[in-house]
Amino acid sequence: MKVMVIGGGGREHAIVKKLKENKTITELYCLPGNGGIARDAVCVPIAAVDLDGIVSFALEHRIDYAVVAPDDPLALGAVDRLEAIGVDCFGPRKNAAVIEASKVFAKDLMKRYGIPTARYETFDRMEKALAYLKTVPMPAVIKADGLALGKGVIIAKTLSEAEEAVHSMMAEKRFGRSGERIVIEEFLEGPEISVLSFTDGKTIVPMVSSMDHKRAWEGNTGPNTGGMGAVAPNPYYTPEVAKRCMEAIFLPTIRAMAQEGRSFKGCLYFGLMLTKDGPKVIEYNCRFGDPETQVVLPLLESDLFTVMRAVSEEQLAECPVRFSKASAACVILASKGYPGAYEKGFPISIPAGLDAEVFVAGAKEKDGGLVTSGGRVLGVTALGKKLSDALDRAYKAVKQIDFENAYYRRDIGALALAAKED
Ligand code: AMP
Ligand code: GLY
């Protein structure tokens, strides 16, 4: 089988490494991939959003199967285009990817089908949004409708901050067209849980739960990032919470999508908040999360490619999906300054024989070695019987890796460990 993975970050590296375990895959490509992925797959310099380029490549190389990992190509309809030329895909079609691509769609879906989420209103006129703000308690959460690299969410503590957020999205168009429509929603409180799931539109199989660390600095402070680390499983996701999520959120969501004629096939990601009234949906993603994938897939004991094909063939009910009972921790090594401005081009030294897996996100090949080329550079994942073991191993490996201007949070997993002691 000839398989291609679309995307080029740490998440895609984790997917590629797992796919490599399947011996029926004879050729494995990654478009565009990166300097680290190039050690595990053939990287081809075609951008993830270049759908024409991707389709031509698939035809030319007689690709049998494609895994479309990032949100942008999914939202643009990469799966529809590839299916039209006979390539089976892992990932939702455009009409289902809208569950992430439009927050207004997602919120309205939840309202129509009674799926628990924060109370909200949507607006396409700034005057109405500003008038509404005067009627709601602060903090309030302002979200741009469309994809905004995870940055289109502003938590406003005061009315004037909220007004400024609305203005920046709707008048100054800070997030471009993504902000033409906005959602204003109630501020929820509680621990966050990420649950990635496999679904073929009929059956849904949650993967092991995880916890992201979105803020740049220790103690969950500083600006929002793509994610500075992750741990799995998430201690707040007890069997009781899991049962409630399955009944009130997971099954109702895939049924709602099927009912709407938007059957979702692929990885559906539930961003949840465990409020005092139970779990509520903060967001849906139509894809694997990054860096959650870097802790979830290393715990998958079943063969990833077999599960992915069961999803695309709508046979997931027949396919066993097993996860290890161990814990996993991933620490992101970033370029100092990220998510703001940072320098790049520094050589990376990774010693052989590390007791951890290194997933490469922002690095490129130069003179046979790797140099930094992005904000998030590496994800270092280790497993352990207990979370504390996994964290010790991950941090030990992190300390052995070296590049100039490296920054990482030293408190990944601290909240999860504290929760376990409660
Ligand atoms: P999102 O891009 O929708 O995942 O939002 C980014 C982050 O903003 C989430 O991970 C939460 O930490 C926070 N957030 C989003 N919506 C809310 C909300 N209604 N209440 C509190 N925090 C929120
Ligand atoms: N880690 C959150 C995301 O992938 O959007």
Short mmCIF file of C-alpha atoms in Angstrom, two decimals, residues 3-319:
data_model
loop_
_atom_site.label_atom_id
_atom_site.label_comp_id
_atom_site.label_asym_id
_atom_site.label_seq_id
_atom_site.Cartn_x
_atom_site.Cartn_y
_atom_site.Cartn_z
CA VAL A 3 0.12 5.93 1.89
CA MET A 4 0.51 9.68 2.24
CA VAL A 5 0.09 11.85 5.31
CA ILE A 6 -0.81 15.51 4.77
CA GLY A 7 0.76 17.96 7.23
CA GLY A 8 4.16 18.70 8.69
CA GLY A 9 4.19 19.07 12.47
CA GLY A 10 4.77 17.00 15.59
CA ARG A 11 1.32 15.47 15.29
CA GLU A 12 2.08 14.25 11.78
CA HIS A 13 5.39 12.83 12.98
CA ALA A 14 3.54 10.81 15.62
CA ILE A 15 1.06 9.57 12.99
CA VAL A 16 3.87 8.64 10.56
CA LYS A 17 5.81 6.75 13.24
CA LYS A 18 2.73 4.76 14.19
CA LEU A 19 1.78 4.00 10.58
CA LYS A 20 5.30 2.67 9.99
CA GLU A 21 4.50 -0.24 12.31
CA ASN A 22 2.18 -1.63 9.63
CA LYS A 23 4.13 -3.83 7.26
CA THR A 24 1.57 -3.67 4.43
CA ILE A 25 2.59 -0.06 3.88
CA THR A 26 5.36 -0.24 1.29
CA GLU A 27 5.67 3.47 0.55
CA LEU A 28 5.00 6.25 3.06
CA TYR A 29 4.99 9.91 2.06
CA CYS A 30 4.46 13.09 4.04
CA LEU A 31 3.39 16.37 2.37
CA PRO A 32 5.19 18.58 3.22
CA GLY A 33 6.58 16.86 6.34
CA ASN A 34 9.68 18.34 7.98
CA GLY A 35 13.35 17.61 8.66
CA GLY A 36 12.57 15.07 11.38
CA ILE A 37 9.71 13.33 9.58
CA ALA A 38 12.12 12.87 6.65
CA ARG A 39 13.83 10.14 8.69
CA ASP A 40 10.61 8.11 8.78
CA ALA A 41 8.82 8.94 5.52
CA VAL A 42 9.58 10.45 2.13
CA CYS A 43 8.83 14.17 2.51
CA VAL A 44 7.56 16.04 -0.54
CA PRO A 45 7.54 19.85 -0.62
CA ILE A 46 3.83 20.30 -1.35
CA ALA A 47 1.97 22.52 1.10
CA ALA A 48 -0.89 20.98 3.09
CA VAL A 49 -3.32 23.53 1.61
CA ASP A 50 -2.19 23.03 -2.01
CA LEU A 51 -5.07 20.73 -2.93
CA ASP A 52 -4.22 20.74 -6.67
CA GLY A 53 -0.64 19.77 -5.84
CA ILE A 54 -1.79 17.01 -3.47
CA VAL A 55 -4.22 15.55 -6.01
CA SER A 56 -1.58 15.57 -8.79
CA PHE A 57 0.92 13.89 -6.49
CA ALA A 58 -1.61 11.21 -5.52
CA LEU A 59 -2.37 10.46 -9.18
CA GLU A 60 1.25 10.44 -10.22
CA HIS A 61 2.35 8.14 -7.39
CA ARG A 62 -0.79 5.96 -7.41
CA ILE A 63 -1.46 6.64 -3.74
CA ASP A 64 -3.90 4.15 -2.15
CA TYR A 65 -4.66 5.92 1.09
CA ALA A 66 -4.35 9.42 2.53
CA VAL A 67 -4.41 10.67 6.10
CA VAL A 68 -5.33 14.36 6.13
CA ALA A 69 -4.21 15.66 9.51
CA PRO A 70 -4.49 19.50 9.71
CA ASP A 71 -7.70 21.55 9.90
CA ASP A 72 -7.08 23.80 6.89
CA PRO A 73 -6.97 21.17 4.13
CA LEU A 74 -9.92 19.35 5.74
CA ALA A 75 -11.94 22.57 5.80
CA LEU A 76 -10.98 23.24 2.18
CA GLY A 77 -12.27 19.81 1.10
CA ALA A 78 -9.06 17.79 0.65
CA VAL A 79 -10.89 14.55 1.43
CA ASP A 80 -13.64 15.28 -1.11
CA ARG A 81 -11.01 15.98 -3.78
CA LEU A 82 -9.01 12.83 -3.03
CA GLU A 83 -12.06 10.58 -2.83
CA ALA A 84 -13.14 11.92 -6.22
CA ILE A 85 -9.97 10.41 -7.74
CA GLY A 86 -10.45 7.12 -5.89
CA VAL A 87 -8.10 7.63 -2.93
CA ASP A 88 -9.51 6.38 0.37
CA CYS A 89 -8.97 8.87 3.17
CA PHE A 90 -8.84 9.17 6.92
CA GLY A 91 -10.50 12.49 7.72
CA PRO A 92 -13.90 14.13 7.39
CA ARG A 93 -15.30 15.59 4.19
CA LYS A 94 -15.70 19.34 3.93
CA ASN A 95 -19.34 19.29 5.00
CA ALA A 96 -18.38 17.53 8.25
CA ALA A 97 -15.11 19.43 8.87
CA VAL A 98 -17.36 22.47 9.36
CA ILE A 99 -17.81 21.26 12.95
CA GLU A 100 -14.41 22.87 13.57
CA ALA A 101 -14.27 25.35 10.72
CA SER A 102 -17.34 27.25 11.92
CA LYS A 103 -17.88 27.85 15.62
CA VAL A 104 -21.33 29.22 14.81
CA PHE A 105 -22.21 25.92 13.12
CA ALA A 106 -20.87 23.92 16.07
CA LYS A 107 -22.72 26.00 18.66
CA ASP A 108 -26.01 25.90 16.74
CA LEU A 109 -25.67 22.12 16.31
CA MET A 110 -25.20 21.68 20.07
CA LYS A 111 -28.18 23.91 20.80
CA ARG A 112 -30.44 22.06 18.35
CA TYR A 113 -29.50 18.63 19.70
CA GLY A 114 -29.28 19.50 23.42
CA ILE A 115 -25.54 18.84 23.75
CA PRO A 116 -24.14 20.58 26.86
CA THR A 117 -22.05 23.66 26.06
CA ALA A 118 -21.60 27.25 27.27
CA ARG A 119 -24.61 29.55 26.72
CA TYR A 120 -24.02 31.84 23.75
CA GLU A 121 -25.29 34.18 21.07
CA THR A 122 -23.89 34.69 17.57
CA PHE A 123 -23.50 37.99 15.75
CA ASP A 124 -22.69 39.26 12.29
CA ARG A 125 -23.26 42.95 13.16
CA MET A 126 -20.93 44.74 15.52
CA GLU A 127 -23.56 47.11 16.99
CA LYS A 128 -25.69 44.15 18.09
CA ALA A 129 -22.70 42.37 19.59
CA LEU A 130 -21.69 45.50 21.53
CA ALA A 131 -25.24 45.99 22.82
CA TYR A 132 -25.43 42.35 23.92
CA LEU A 133 -22.16 42.62 25.86
CA LYS A 134 -23.79 45.20 28.16
CA THR A 135 -26.32 42.55 29.23
CA VAL A 136 -23.99 39.67 30.15
CA PRO A 137 -21.73 39.06 33.17
CA MET A 138 -17.94 39.27 32.85
CA PRO A 139 -15.68 37.48 32.13
CA ALA A 140 -17.16 36.73 28.71
CA VAL A 141 -15.63 34.71 25.92
CA ILE A 142 -15.47 36.15 22.40
CA LYS A 143 -14.74 33.76 19.54
CA ALA A 144 -14.16 34.38 15.85
CA ASP A 145 -16.34 32.05 13.78
CA GLY A 146 -13.68 30.60 11.51
CA LEU A 147 -10.27 28.97 11.81
CA ALA A 148 -7.75 31.33 13.40
CA LEU A 149 -4.82 29.06 14.32
CA GLY A 150 -6.32 28.55 17.77
CA LYS A 151 -5.95 32.25 18.47
CA GLY A 152 -9.46 33.44 17.70
CA VAL A 153 -10.63 33.11 21.30
CA ILE A 154 -10.46 36.04 23.70
CA ILE A 155 -11.43 35.79 27.36
CA ALA A 156 -12.44 39.29 28.37
CA LYS A 157 -12.36 40.07 32.08
CA THR A 158 -14.06 43.45 31.83
CA LEU A 159 -16.65 45.07 29.60
CA SER A 160 -14.07 47.32 27.99
CA GLU A 161 -11.82 44.34 27.19
CA ALA A 162 -14.82 42.58 25.68
CA GLU A 163 -15.73 45.62 23.59
CA GLU A 164 -12.16 45.86 22.39
CA ALA A 165 -12.16 42.16 21.43
CA VAL A 166 -15.36 42.54 19.42
CA HIS A 167 -13.98 45.62 17.74
CA SER A 168 -10.68 43.94 16.86
CA MET A 169 -12.49 40.99 15.26
CA MET A 170 -15.37 42.75 13.50
CA ALA A 171 -13.99 46.19 12.62
CA GLU A 172 -10.22 45.76 12.46
CA LYS A 173 -10.61 42.20 11.09
CA ARG A 174 -7.72 40.94 13.18
CA PHE A 175 -8.53 37.36 12.19
CA GLY A 176 -9.52 38.27 8.63
CA ARG A 177 -12.77 36.81 7.38
CA SER A 178 -12.83 34.39 10.35
CA GLY A 179 -14.08 37.28 12.47
CA GLU A 180 -16.94 38.43 10.25
CA ARG A 181 -19.22 36.41 12.47
CA ILE A 182 -18.54 35.94 16.15
CA VAL A 183 -19.80 33.94 19.09
CA ILE A 184 -20.12 35.54 22.52
CA GLU A 185 -20.37 32.90 25.20
CA GLU A 186 -20.55 32.33 28.89
CA PHE A 187 -17.23 31.83 30.71
CA LEU A 188 -17.00 28.31 32.10
CA GLU A 189 -14.72 27.10 34.85
CA GLY A 190 -13.21 23.72 35.61
CA PRO A 191 -10.45 21.40 34.48
CA GLU A 192 -10.12 20.83 30.74
CA ILE A 193 -10.11 17.39 29.17
CA SER A 194 -9.26 16.48 25.60
CA VAL A 195 -10.85 13.35 24.18
CA LEU A 196 -9.88 12.30 20.68
CA SER A 197 -12.08 9.65 19.13
CA PHE A 198 -12.21 7.41 16.12
CA THR A 199 -15.57 7.51 14.40
CA ASP A 200 -16.95 6.16 11.14
CA GLY A 201 -20.16 8.15 11.51
CA LYS A 202 -22.03 5.29 13.19
CA THR A 203 -19.70 3.96 15.87
CA ILE A 204 -17.53 6.14 18.09
CA VAL A 205 -14.50 4.85 19.97
CA PRO A 206 -12.92 7.37 22.36
CA MET A 207 -9.15 7.16 22.64
CA VAL A 208 -7.34 7.50 25.95
CA SER A 209 -8.11 10.95 27.43
CA SER A 210 -5.46 13.65 27.66
CA MET A 211 -4.67 17.11 28.99
CA ASP A 212 -3.15 19.88 26.89
CA HIS A 213 -1.14 22.81 28.31
CA LYS A 214 -2.08 25.74 26.10
CA ARG A 215 -0.45 28.65 27.93
CA ALA A 216 3.14 29.56 27.16
CA TRP A 217 4.41 29.94 30.72
CA GLU A 218 4.47 28.00 33.93
CA GLY A 219 1.44 27.99 36.22
CA ASN A 220 -0.81 28.26 33.13
CA THR A 221 0.08 31.91 32.57
CA GLY A 222 1.15 33.85 29.51
CA PRO A 223 -0.23 33.84 25.99
CA ASN A 224 -2.09 30.94 24.36
CA THR A 225 0.05 28.68 22.19
CA GLY A 226 -0.58 25.66 20.01
CA GLY A 227 0.20 23.62 23.14
CA MET A 228 3.32 23.33 25.32
CA GLY A 229 2.87 19.76 26.45
CA ALA A 230 0.36 17.05 27.16
CA VAL A 231 -0.25 14.12 29.44
CA ALA A 232 -2.46 11.04 29.14
CA PRO A 233 -4.64 9.77 30.62
CA ASN A 234 -6.35 12.82 32.13
CA PRO A 235 -7.05 12.09 35.83
CA TYR A 236 -10.28 14.12 35.72
CA TYR A 237 -11.71 11.76 33.12
CA THR A 238 -13.05 9.17 35.56
CA PRO A 239 -15.15 6.21 34.36
CA GLU A 240 -18.22 8.11 35.56
CA VAL A 241 -17.31 11.24 33.56
CA ALA A 242 -16.51 9.03 30.55
CA LYS A 243 -19.96 7.43 30.72
CA ARG A 244 -21.65 10.81 30.95
CA CYS A 245 -19.63 12.10 28.00
CA MET A 246 -20.52 9.10 25.88
CA GLU A 247 -24.24 9.44 26.60
CA ALA A 248 -24.65 13.21 26.61
CA ILE A 249 -21.96 14.36 24.18
CA PHE A 250 -20.16 11.78 21.99
CA LEU A 251 -23.07 9.72 20.69
CA PRO A 252 -25.45 12.71 20.36
CA THR A 253 -22.77 14.54 18.34
CA ILE A 254 -22.17 11.83 15.75
CA ARG A 255 -25.91 11.16 15.51
CA ALA A 256 -26.57 14.88 15.04
CA MET A 257 -23.97 15.07 12.27
CA ALA A 258 -25.47 12.02 10.52
CA GLN A 259 -28.95 13.49 10.90
CA GLU A 260 -27.77 16.71 9.26
CA GLY A 261 -26.37 14.75 6.29
CA ARG A 262 -22.84 15.50 7.45
CA SER A 263 -21.71 12.08 8.62
CA PHE A 264 -18.33 12.52 10.32
CA LYS A 265 -15.58 10.02 9.55
CA GLY A 266 -12.11 10.40 10.97
CA CYS A 267 -10.82 11.70 14.30
CA LEU A 268 -13.34 13.84 16.14
CA TYR A 269 -11.74 15.77 18.98
CA PHE A 270 -13.82 16.89 21.96
CA GLY A 271 -12.41 19.81 23.94
CA LEU A 272 -14.31 19.48 27.21
CA MET A 273 -14.56 21.40 30.44
CA LEU A 274 -15.59 19.58 33.58
CA THR A 275 -17.87 22.17 35.18
CA LYS A 276 -19.77 21.78 38.41
CA ASP A 277 -22.80 20.95 36.24
CA GLY A 278 -20.92 18.18 34.46
CA PRO A 279 -18.86 18.01 31.28
CA LYS A 280 -19.52 20.64 28.60
CA VAL A 281 -18.12 21.05 25.11
CA ILE A 282 -15.67 23.95 24.73
CA GLU A 283 -14.83 23.12 21.15
CA TYR A 284 -14.84 20.42 18.53
CA ASN A 285 -11.86 19.78 16.28
CA CYS A 286 -12.23 17.75 13.11
CA ARG A 287 -8.79 16.17 13.48
CA PHE A 288 -6.13 14.85 15.83
CA GLY A 289 -4.98 17.46 18.37
CA ASP A 290 -1.43 18.67 18.63
CA PRO A 291 0.27 17.87 21.06
CA GLU A 292 -2.37 15.42 22.37
CA THR A 293 -1.59 13.01 19.52
CA GLN A 294 2.00 12.81 20.76
CA VAL A 295 0.78 11.22 24.01
CA VAL A 296 -2.28 9.35 22.75
CA LEU A 297 -0.84 7.43 19.79
CA PRO A 298 2.20 6.09 21.69
CA LEU A 299 -0.33 4.43 24.03
CA LEU A 300 -2.30 2.84 21.16
CA GLU A 301 -1.64 -0.90 21.16
CA SER A 302 -3.77 -1.69 18.11
CA ASP A 303 -2.44 -1.11 14.63
CA LEU A 304 -3.24 2.48 13.63
CA PHE A 305 -3.53 1.82 9.90
CA THR A 306 -5.99 -1.05 10.52
CA VAL A 307 -8.15 1.22 12.68
CA MET A 308 -7.98 4.07 10.15
CA ARG A 309 -9.10 1.79 7.35
CA ALA A 310 -11.93 0.44 9.49
CA VAL A 311 -13.04 4.07 9.91
CA SER A 312 -12.99 4.85 6.21
CA GLU A 313 -14.73 1.56 5.36
CA GLU A 314 -17.37 2.21 8.05
CA GLN A 315 -16.45 -1.02 9.83
CA LEU A 316 -15.27 0.46 13.11
CA ALA A 317 -17.78 -1.60 15.14
CA GLU A 318 -15.87 -4.72 14.02
CA CYS A 319 -12.42 -3.36 14.79
#
